[in-house]
mmCIF file of C-alpha atoms in Angstrom:
data_model
loop_
_atom_site.group_PDB
_atom_site.id
_atom_site.type_symbol
_atom_site.label_atom_id
_atom_site.label_comp_id
_atom_site.label_asym_id
_atom_site.label_seq_id
_atom_site.Cartn_x
_atom_site.Cartn_y
_atom_site.Cartn_z
ATOM 1 C CA MET A 1 126.787 119.734 26.706
ATOM 2 C CA ASN A 2 128.175 122.119 29.314
ATOM 3 C CA LYS A 3 131.804 122.787 30.188
ATOM 4 C CA SER A 4 131.023 121.974 33.832
ATOM 5 C CA ASP A 5 130.108 118.421 32.761
ATOM 6 C CA PHE A 6 133.855 117.778 32.389
ATOM 7 C CA TYR A 7 134.990 119.101 35.762
ATOM 8 C CA PHE A 8 136.863 116.984 38.295
ATOM 9 C CA ASP A 9 138.605 117.993 41.521
ATOM 10 C CA LEU A 10 142.380 117.823 41.191
ATOM 11 C CA PRO A 11 144.706 118.540 44.140
ATOM 12 C CA GLU A 12 147.585 120.782 43.002
ATOM 13 C CA ARG A 13 150.137 118.410 44.551
ATOM 14 C CA LEU A 14 149.279 115.812 41.862
ATOM 15 C CA ILE A 15 150.451 118.105 38.978
ATOM 16 C CA ALA A 16 153.820 116.651 38.002
ATOM 17 C CA GLN A 17 156.549 119.323 37.954
ATOM 18 C CA THR A 18 159.494 117.212 36.743
ATOM 19 C CA PRO A 19 159.848 114.067 34.624
ATOM 20 C CA LEU A 20 160.677 110.704 36.229
ATOM 21 C CA LYS A 21 164.253 109.448 35.983
ATOM 22 C CA ASN A 22 163.154 106.640 33.619
ATOM 23 C CA ARG A 23 160.628 107.544 30.923
ATOM 24 C CA ASP A 24 158.800 104.215 30.909
ATOM 25 C CA ALA A 25 158.581 103.965 34.746
ATOM 26 C CA SER A 26 155.466 106.138 34.860
ATOM 27 C CA ARG A 27 152.188 104.549 35.928
ATOM 28 C CA LEU A 28 149.672 103.337 33.383
ATOM 29 C CA LEU A 29 145.919 103.177 33.873
ATOM 30 C CA HIS A 30 144.128 100.810 31.501
ATOM 31 C CA LEU A 31 140.507 101.718 30.760
ATOM 32 C CA ASP A 32 138.129 99.372 28.990
ATOM 33 C CA LYS A 33 136.000 101.847 27.029
ATOM 34 C CA GLU A 34 133.090 99.393 26.692
ATOM 35 C CA MET A 35 132.875 98.058 30.266
ATOM 36 C CA GLY A 36 134.519 100.958 32.147
ATOM 37 C CA GLU A 37 136.789 98.533 33.972
ATOM 38 C CA ILE A 38 140.160 99.821 35.216
ATOM 39 C CA GLU A 39 143.552 98.206 35.720
ATOM 40 C CA HIS A 40 146.682 99.741 37.228
ATOM 41 C CA ARG A 41 150.069 99.022 35.630
ATOM 42 C CA HIS A 42 153.311 100.753 34.720
ATOM 43 C CA PHE A 43 154.079 102.126 31.230
ATOM 44 C CA TYR A 44 156.646 99.404 30.517
ATOM 45 C CA ASP A 45 153.651 97.002 30.677
ATOM 46 C CA ILE A 46 152.078 98.673 27.613
ATOM 47 C CA LYS A 47 153.044 95.639 25.501
ATOM 48 C CA GLN A 48 150.365 93.626 27.342
ATOM 49 C CA TYR A 49 147.731 95.681 25.541
ATOM 50 C CA LEU A 50 149.255 95.508 22.031
ATOM 51 C CA ARG A 51 148.847 92.678 19.547
ATOM 52 C CA LYS A 52 150.705 91.474 16.495
ATOM 53 C CA GLY A 53 149.213 93.319 13.504
ATOM 54 C CA ASP A 54 148.270 96.451 15.443
ATOM 55 C CA CYS A 55 149.565 99.854 14.283
ATOM 56 C CA LEU A 56 150.941 102.398 16.726
ATOM 57 C CA VAL A 57 150.794 105.979 15.351
ATOM 58 C CA LEU A 58 153.096 108.546 16.945
ATOM 59 C CA ASN A 59 153.505 112.318 16.484
ATOM 60 C CA ASN A 60 157.141 113.047 15.613
ATOM 61 C CA SER A 61 156.915 116.843 16.027
ATOM 62 C CA ARG A 62 159.801 118.413 17.901
ATOM 63 C CA VAL A 63 159.383 121.307 20.295
ATOM 64 C CA LEU A 64 160.977 124.624 19.370
ATOM 65 C CA PRO A 65 163.075 126.162 22.146
ATOM 66 C CA ALA A 66 160.717 129.036 21.618
ATOM 67 C CA ARG A 67 161.076 130.926 24.889
ATOM 68 C CA LEU A 68 163.534 133.825 24.537
ATOM 69 C CA ILE A 69 164.594 136.045 27.405
ATOM 70 C CA GLY A 70 166.201 139.327 26.352
ATOM 71 C CA SER A 71 166.477 142.937 27.383
ATOM 72 C CA ARG A 72 165.659 146.398 26.130
ATOM 73 C CA PRO A 73 168.604 148.720 25.302
ATOM 74 C CA THR A 74 167.522 150.949 28.196
ATOM 75 C CA GLY A 75 167.420 147.971 30.591
ATOM 76 C CA GLY A 76 164.683 145.683 31.839
ATOM 77 C CA SER A 77 164.077 142.087 30.783
ATOM 78 C CA VAL A 78 161.593 140.984 28.140
ATOM 79 C CA GLU A 79 160.321 137.465 27.471
ATOM 80 C CA LEU A 80 159.032 136.329 24.099
ATOM 81 C CA VAL A 81 157.437 132.999 23.243
ATOM 82 C CA LEU A 82 157.403 132.259 19.507
ATOM 83 C CA LEU A 83 154.007 131.086 18.255
ATOM 84 C CA LYS A 84 153.968 131.241 14.474
ATOM 85 C CA ASP A 85 156.330 132.049 11.629
ATOM 86 C CA VAL A 86 154.530 134.689 9.577
ATOM 87 C CA GLY A 87 157.316 135.067 6.972
ATOM 88 C CA ASP A 88 160.039 137.577 6.111
ATOM 89 C CA GLY A 89 161.878 136.997 9.408
ATOM 90 C CA CYS A 90 158.745 137.828 11.427
ATOM 91 C CA TRP A 91 157.053 135.757 14.102
ATOM 92 C CA GLU A 92 153.878 136.125 16.081
ATOM 93 C CA CYS A 93 154.861 136.028 19.749
ATOM 94 C CA LEU A 94 153.524 136.213 23.257
ATOM 95 C CA SER A 95 155.354 138.924 25.137
ATOM 96 C CA ARG A 96 155.933 139.841 28.802
ATOM 97 C CA PRO A 97 155.643 142.502 30.048
ATOM 98 C CA GLY A 98 153.270 143.624 27.296
ATOM 99 C CA ARG A 99 153.459 147.325 28.174
ATOM 100 C CA LYS A 100 157.217 147.261 27.431
ATOM 101 C CA THR A 101 156.848 145.759 23.954
ATOM 102 C CA ARG A 102 155.146 148.441 21.938
ATOM 103 C CA PRO A 103 155.721 148.778 18.153
ATOM 104 C CA GLY A 104 159.251 150.054 17.469
ATOM 105 C CA GLN A 105 160.705 148.555 20.640
ATOM 106 C CA GLU A 106 164.059 146.782 20.136
ATOM 107 C CA ILE A 107 164.987 143.689 22.170
ATOM 108 C CA ILE A 108 168.466 142.146 22.451
ATOM 109 C CA PHE A 109 169.134 138.482 23.147
ATOM 110 C CA GLY A 110 172.374 136.847 24.272
ATOM 111 C CA ASN A 111 175.359 138.965 23.424
ATOM 112 C CA GLY A 112 173.586 140.572 20.522
ATOM 113 C CA GLU A 113 173.627 137.517 18.273
ATOM 114 C CA LEU A 114 169.881 137.982 17.977
ATOM 115 C CA THR A 115 167.897 141.185 18.002
ATOM 116 C CA ALA A 116 164.206 141.823 17.491
ATOM 117 C CA THR A 117 162.008 144.777 16.693
ATOM 118 C CA VAL A 118 158.308 144.823 17.539
ATOM 119 C CA GLN A 119 156.325 145.530 14.334
ATOM 120 C CA SER A 120 152.715 145.513 15.476
ATOM 121 C CA VAL A 121 150.147 144.229 17.955
ATOM 122 C CA THR A 122 147.531 141.666 16.867
ATOM 123 C CA ASP A 123 143.834 141.854 17.782
ATOM 124 C CA GLY A 124 144.504 139.185 20.403
ATOM 125 C CA GLY A 125 147.328 141.153 21.999
ATOM 126 C CA ASN A 126 150.194 139.120 20.589
ATOM 127 C CA ARG A 127 153.208 140.866 19.010
ATOM 128 C CA ILE A 128 154.500 140.590 15.457
ATOM 129 C CA VAL A 129 158.257 140.707 15.877
ATOM 130 C CA LYS A 130 160.986 140.919 13.207
ATOM 131 C CA PHE A 131 164.254 139.177 14.061
ATOM 132 C CA SER A 132 167.748 140.081 12.891
ATOM 133 C CA PHE A 133 170.625 137.601 13.066
ATOM 134 C CA GLU A 134 173.498 136.038 11.146
ATOM 135 C CA GLY A 135 173.402 132.435 9.981
ATOM 136 C CA ILE A 136 170.447 130.057 10.381
ATOM 137 C CA PHE A 137 167.615 131.189 12.633
ATOM 138 C CA LEU A 138 166.826 127.742 14.088
ATOM 139 C CA GLU A 139 170.497 127.273 15.039
ATOM 140 C CA VAL A 140 170.479 130.640 16.823
ATOM 141 C CA LEU A 141 167.250 129.638 18.519
ATOM 142 C CA GLU A 142 168.713 126.287 19.675
ATOM 143 C CA LYS A 143 171.546 128.249 21.338
ATOM 144 C CA LEU A 144 169.595 131.016 22.986
ATOM 145 C CA GLY A 145 166.056 129.648 23.472
ATOM 146 C CA LYS A 146 164.528 127.717 26.352
ATOM 147 C CA MET A 147 161.675 125.198 26.386
ATOM 148 C CA PRO A 148 158.235 126.878 26.570
ATOM 149 C CA LEU A 149 156.899 124.678 29.399
ATOM 150 C CA PRO A 150 153.173 124.700 30.148
ATOM 151 C CA PRO A 151 151.980 127.380 32.583
ATOM 152 C CA TYR A 152 151.215 124.818 35.336
ATOM 153 C CA ILE A 153 154.881 123.730 35.466
ATOM 154 C CA LYS A 154 156.727 126.078 37.806
ATOM 155 C CA GLU A 155 160.148 124.355 37.936
ATOM 156 C CA GLU A 156 162.954 124.808 35.449
ATOM 157 C CA LEU A 157 163.785 121.748 33.335
ATOM 158 C CA GLU A 158 167.360 120.513 33.861
ATOM 159 C CA ASP A 159 167.540 118.484 30.614
ATOM 160 C CA SER A 160 165.575 120.049 27.736
ATOM 161 C CA GLU A 161 165.529 116.685 25.920
ATOM 162 C CA ARG A 162 163.132 115.363 28.568
ATOM 163 C CA TYR A 163 160.471 117.620 27.020
ATOM 164 C CA GLN A 164 161.069 115.941 23.648
ATOM 165 C CA THR A 165 160.013 112.432 22.626
ATOM 166 C CA VAL A 166 162.869 110.092 21.739
ATOM 167 C CA TYR A 167 161.573 110.003 18.157
ATOM 168 C CA SER A 168 161.007 113.763 17.765
ATOM 169 C CA LYS A 169 162.172 114.909 14.315
ATOM 170 C CA GLU A 170 160.111 117.688 12.705
ATOM 171 C CA LEU A 171 160.818 120.990 14.452
ATOM 172 C CA GLY A 172 157.760 123.202 14.914
ATOM 173 C CA SER A 173 155.769 122.617 18.117
ATOM 174 C CA ALA A 174 155.205 125.144 20.906
ATOM 175 C CA ALA A 175 154.461 122.257 23.318
ATOM 176 C CA ALA A 176 155.364 118.578 23.421
ATOM 177 C CA PRO A 177 153.014 115.783 22.325
ATOM 178 C CA THR A 178 153.317 114.494 25.887
ATOM 179 C CA ALA A 179 151.784 111.014 25.598
ATOM 180 C CA GLY A 180 154.923 110.006 23.663
ATOM 181 C CA LEU A 181 157.307 111.099 26.454
ATOM 182 C CA HIS A 182 156.883 107.705 28.103
ATOM 183 C CA PHE A 183 158.456 105.714 25.267
ATOM 184 C CA THR A 184 162.121 104.713 25.181
ATOM 185 C CA GLU A 185 164.006 103.533 22.123
ATOM 186 C CA ALA A 186 164.287 100.066 23.720
ATOM 187 C CA LEU A 187 160.535 99.838 24.432
ATOM 188 C CA LEU A 188 159.677 100.881 20.870
ATOM 189 C CA GLN A 189 162.009 98.210 19.505
ATOM 190 C CA GLU A 190 160.359 95.564 21.734
ATOM 191 C CA ILE A 191 156.986 96.665 20.385
ATOM 192 C CA ARG A 192 158.251 96.370 16.791
ATOM 193 C CA ASP A 193 159.671 92.922 17.572
ATOM 194 C CA MET A 194 156.162 91.867 18.627
ATOM 195 C CA GLY A 195 154.953 92.468 15.063
ATOM 196 C CA VAL A 196 153.320 95.812 15.826
ATOM 197 C CA ASN A 197 153.667 98.415 13.080
ATOM 198 C CA VAL A 198 155.060 101.775 14.240
ATOM 199 C CA CYS A 199 154.524 104.817 12.043
ATOM 200 C CA PHE A 200 154.524 108.600 12.362
ATOM 201 C CA VAL A 201 152.391 111.633 11.669
ATOM 202 C CA THR A 202 153.305 115.259 12.390
ATOM 203 C CA LEU A 203 151.123 117.763 14.192
ATOM 204 C CA HIS A 204 152.822 120.952 15.377
ATOM 205 C CA VAL A 205 151.263 121.631 18.760
ATOM 206 C CA GLY A 206 150.226 125.257 19.331
ATOM 207 C CA LEU A 207 149.891 127.007 22.677
ATOM 208 C CA GLY A 208 146.183 127.082 21.890
ATOM 209 C CA THR A 209 146.169 123.590 23.303
ATOM 210 C CA PHE A 210 146.330 125.216 26.783
ATOM 211 C CA ARG A 211 143.628 127.774 26.019
ATOM 212 C CA PRO A 212 140.703 127.275 28.389
ATOM 213 C CA VAL A 213 137.205 126.633 27.166
ATOM 214 C CA LYS A 214 135.345 129.852 28.001
ATOM 215 C CA ALA A 215 131.966 129.052 26.441
ATOM 216 C CA GLU A 216 129.607 127.310 28.857
ATOM 217 C CA ARG A 217 128.094 125.324 25.972
ATOM 218 C CA ILE A 218 131.029 123.382 24.625
ATOM 219 C CA GLU A 219 129.534 123.435 21.132
ATOM 220 C CA ASP A 220 130.188 127.213 21.119
ATOM 221 C CA HIS A 221 133.936 126.821 21.718
ATOM 222 C CA GLU A 222 136.131 127.952 18.803
ATOM 223 C CA MET A 223 139.017 125.449 18.370
ATOM 224 C CA HIS A 224 142.509 126.629 17.484
ATOM 225 C CA SER A 225 144.173 125.527 14.248
ATOM 226 C CA GLU A 226 147.328 123.419 13.990
ATOM 227 C CA PHE A 227 149.387 122.242 11.017
ATOM 228 C CA CYS A 228 149.674 118.511 10.481
ATOM 229 C CA MET A 229 150.976 115.980 7.989
ATOM 230 C CA ILE A 230 150.331 112.313 7.146
ATOM 231 C CA PRO A 231 153.223 110.908 5.057
ATOM 232 C CA ALA A 232 152.465 108.490 2.206
ATOM 233 C CA GLU A 233 154.324 105.668 4.020
ATOM 234 C CA THR A 234 152.156 106.142 7.151
ATOM 235 C CA ALA A 235 148.953 106.196 5.122
ATOM 236 C CA LYS A 236 149.897 102.898 3.483
ATOM 237 C CA ILE A 237 150.708 101.252 6.855
ATOM 238 C CA ILE A 238 147.413 102.439 8.370
ATOM 239 C CA ASN A 239 145.340 101.337 5.387
ATOM 240 C CA ASP A 240 147.099 97.929 5.213
ATOM 241 C CA THR A 241 146.542 97.463 8.967
ATOM 242 C CA LYS A 242 142.819 98.160 8.624
ATOM 243 C CA GLN A 243 142.513 95.812 5.664
ATOM 244 C CA SER A 244 144.180 92.998 7.609
ATOM 245 C CA GLY A 245 142.007 93.502 10.678
ATOM 246 C CA GLY A 246 144.559 95.166 12.961
ATOM 247 C CA ARG A 247 143.839 98.074 15.289
ATOM 248 C CA ILE A 248 144.970 101.701 14.916
ATOM 249 C CA ILE A 249 146.275 102.925 18.244
ATOM 250 C CA ALA A 250 146.993 106.659 18.416
ATOM 251 C CA VAL A 251 149.679 107.871 20.780
ATOM 252 C CA GLY A 252 148.350 111.155 22.072
ATOM 253 C CA THR A 253 145.438 113.391 21.258
ATOM 254 C CA THR A 254 147.536 115.076 18.564
ATOM 255 C CA SER A 255 147.983 111.854 16.579
ATOM 256 C CA CYS A 256 144.293 111.125 17.109
ATOM 257 C CA ARG A 257 143.207 114.589 15.851
ATOM 258 C CA THR A 258 145.525 114.289 12.813
ATOM 259 C CA LEU A 259 144.070 110.935 11.746
ATOM 260 C CA GLU A 260 140.449 111.791 12.491
ATOM 261 C CA SER A 261 140.775 115.160 10.659
ATOM 262 C CA PHE A 262 141.496 113.507 7.309
ATOM 263 C CA ALA A 263 140.129 109.927 7.573
ATOM 264 C CA LYS A 264 137.516 108.859 5.075
ATOM 265 C CA GLU A 265 134.282 107.259 6.188
ATOM 266 C CA ASP A 266 135.856 103.793 5.896
ATOM 267 C CA GLY A 267 138.739 104.902 8.174
ATOM 268 C CA THR A 268 141.433 104.978 5.507
ATOM 269 C CA VAL A 269 143.744 107.968 5.020
ATOM 270 C CA GLU A 270 145.822 109.512 2.253
ATOM 271 C CA GLU A 271 149.056 111.496 2.186
ATOM 272 C CA THR A 272 148.080 114.941 3.577
ATOM 273 C CA ALA A 273 149.607 118.227 4.636
ATOM 274 C CA ALA A 274 147.005 120.734 5.901
ATOM 275 C CA TRP A 275 145.676 122.678 8.862
ATOM 276 C CA THR A 276 143.100 121.227 11.216
ATOM 277 C CA ASN A 277 140.813 122.742 13.830
ATOM 278 C CA ILE A 278 138.853 119.561 14.531
ATOM 279 C CA PHE A 279 137.076 119.602 17.915
ATOM 280 C CA ILE A 280 136.230 116.115 19.172
ATOM 281 C CA TYR A 281 133.665 115.847 21.994
ATOM 282 C CA PRO A 282 131.009 113.310 23.021
ATOM 283 C CA GLY A 283 128.764 112.387 20.150
ATOM 284 C CA TYR A 284 131.659 112.269 17.678
ATOM 285 C CA LYS A 285 131.943 108.999 15.703
ATOM 286 C CA PHE A 286 135.576 107.899 15.359
ATOM 287 C CA LYS A 287 136.480 106.806 11.809
ATOM 288 C CA CYS A 288 140.130 105.785 12.054
ATOM 289 C CA ILE A 289 141.395 105.060 15.561
ATOM 290 C CA ASP A 290 140.470 102.093 17.709
ATOM 291 C CA ALA A 291 142.434 102.883 20.855
ATOM 292 C CA LEU A 292 144.360 105.762 22.399
ATOM 293 C CA ILE A 293 147.413 106.185 24.653
ATOM 294 C CA THR A 294 147.257 109.507 26.423
ATOM 295 C CA ASN A 295 148.180 111.470 29.555
ATOM 296 C CA PHE A 296 145.734 112.864 32.135
ATOM 297 C CA HIS A 297 144.307 116.198 31.090
ATOM 298 C CA LEU A 298 143.079 119.428 32.659
ATOM 299 C CA PRO A 299 139.520 119.679 33.998
ATOM 300 C CA GLU A 300 137.070 121.220 31.506
ATOM 301 C CA SER A 301 139.678 121.114 28.691
ATOM 302 C CA THR A 302 139.127 120.167 25.054
ATOM 303 C CA LEU A 303 141.396 117.198 25.666
ATOM 304 C CA ILE A 304 139.287 115.611 28.394
ATOM 305 C CA MET A 305 136.313 116.171 26.076
ATOM 306 C CA LEU A 306 138.164 114.231 23.334
ATOM 307 C CA VAL A 307 138.877 111.211 25.553
ATOM 308 C CA SER A 308 135.278 111.342 26.795
ATOM 309 C CA ALA A 309 134.112 111.054 23.195
ATOM 310 C CA LEU A 310 136.121 107.816 22.910
ATOM 311 C CA ALA A 311 135.337 106.153 26.211
ATOM 312 C CA GLY A 312 132.207 107.936 27.479
ATOM 313 C CA ARG A 313 132.099 110.858 29.901
ATOM 314 C CA GLU A 314 131.072 108.729 32.901
ATOM 315 C CA ASN A 315 133.844 106.192 32.287
ATOM 316 C CA ILE A 316 136.469 108.948 31.919
ATOM 317 C CA LEU A 317 135.431 110.865 35.040
ATOM 318 C CA ASN A 318 135.304 107.649 37.002
ATOM 319 C CA ALA A 319 138.835 106.785 35.780
ATOM 320 C CA TYR A 320 140.114 110.242 36.586
ATOM 321 C CA ASN A 321 138.654 110.162 40.106
ATOM 322 C CA GLU A 322 140.267 106.740 40.581
ATOM 323 C CA ALA A 323 143.599 108.205 39.366
ATOM 324 C CA VAL A 324 143.279 111.029 41.865
ATOM 325 C CA LYS A 325 142.510 108.575 44.651
ATOM 326 C CA GLU A 326 145.529 106.454 43.690
ATOM 327 C CA GLU A 327 147.687 109.627 43.455
ATOM 328 C CA TYR A 328 148.657 109.368 39.824
ATOM 329 C CA ARG A 329 150.783 112.205 38.498
ATOM 330 C CA PHE A 330 148.874 114.546 36.149
ATOM 331 C CA PHE A 331 149.500 116.577 32.965
ATOM 332 C CA SER A 332 152.620 116.891 30.772
ATOM 333 C CA PHE A 333 155.188 115.083 32.985
ATOM 334 C CA GLY A 334 152.587 112.890 34.585
ATOM 335 C CA ASP A 335 151.394 109.328 34.165
ATOM 336 C CA ALA A 336 149.563 107.731 31.234
ATOM 337 C CA MET A 337 146.412 105.836 30.384
ATOM 338 C CA ILE A 338 145.435 103.552 27.535
ATOM 339 C CA ILE A 339 141.833 103.499 26.391
ATOM 340 C CA GLU A 340 140.836 100.462 24.330
#
């Protein structure tokens, strides 16, 4: 298949720049993956599509405030985005401006509570940076760092918690698992009260999730790797749900990729902690999940390819074109869809 098979025309004005006041007030498009039929609702109506005995699987990863803005001792600002802890106080980082962050360059953050020295440049142009600080690094980062919002969001975020899910727990993502941003604590409790099981996996989202597909043949695209975990408790809930005839509903492509990476042929899973680079596109046979709650994704992205694998490319493009016509809000702070 070709990358261009997953193109759709999206007016820039439909790219959501800020979250809605109420998380669950976003719109919800329901797509019947067999018939292609579409319904328009709001996210607080999600309970209409859930049944007693179903299992909702959410990604509880929490976004690192990984964007640091500092300065060189001689003046001039430098921005780092932390990508990966490579050990011994060193991180792989994106840097801007790149020409000002050569090996040996020192960078100062805040009032000097945090300093960094560039160690080397990777083959991909990222920097390996060694940090110096007193105390606990993540606490220093919470104080000085900003949210690393996706490149298509141009506005500053007033409340950083709005780029976290209400159930975020395991710190480590470079971007939010955005399908979960629509849930409130109250809505999740209502879902539990219906007899729906709610459980959690962890996948730490990397900035590779925003990396465009450059290969024209999608089969030639090299997928980025991300670390994920399935706890023993979650594995038991999923396996019990399957045995009793309930459905597994993944919240977000990250939860979907975690489950599908390690599911056995019968759809069951075991406690797991490992890296995954699974690339799901049309032709893939799903083993674990039955339905998916997700946001609207970029044209020609690996994520629109994943949802096309679940519902069919024609159904997805038709639903996306309908969403554009109805002026849904797109991407991270945008509206949602449920595919079942």
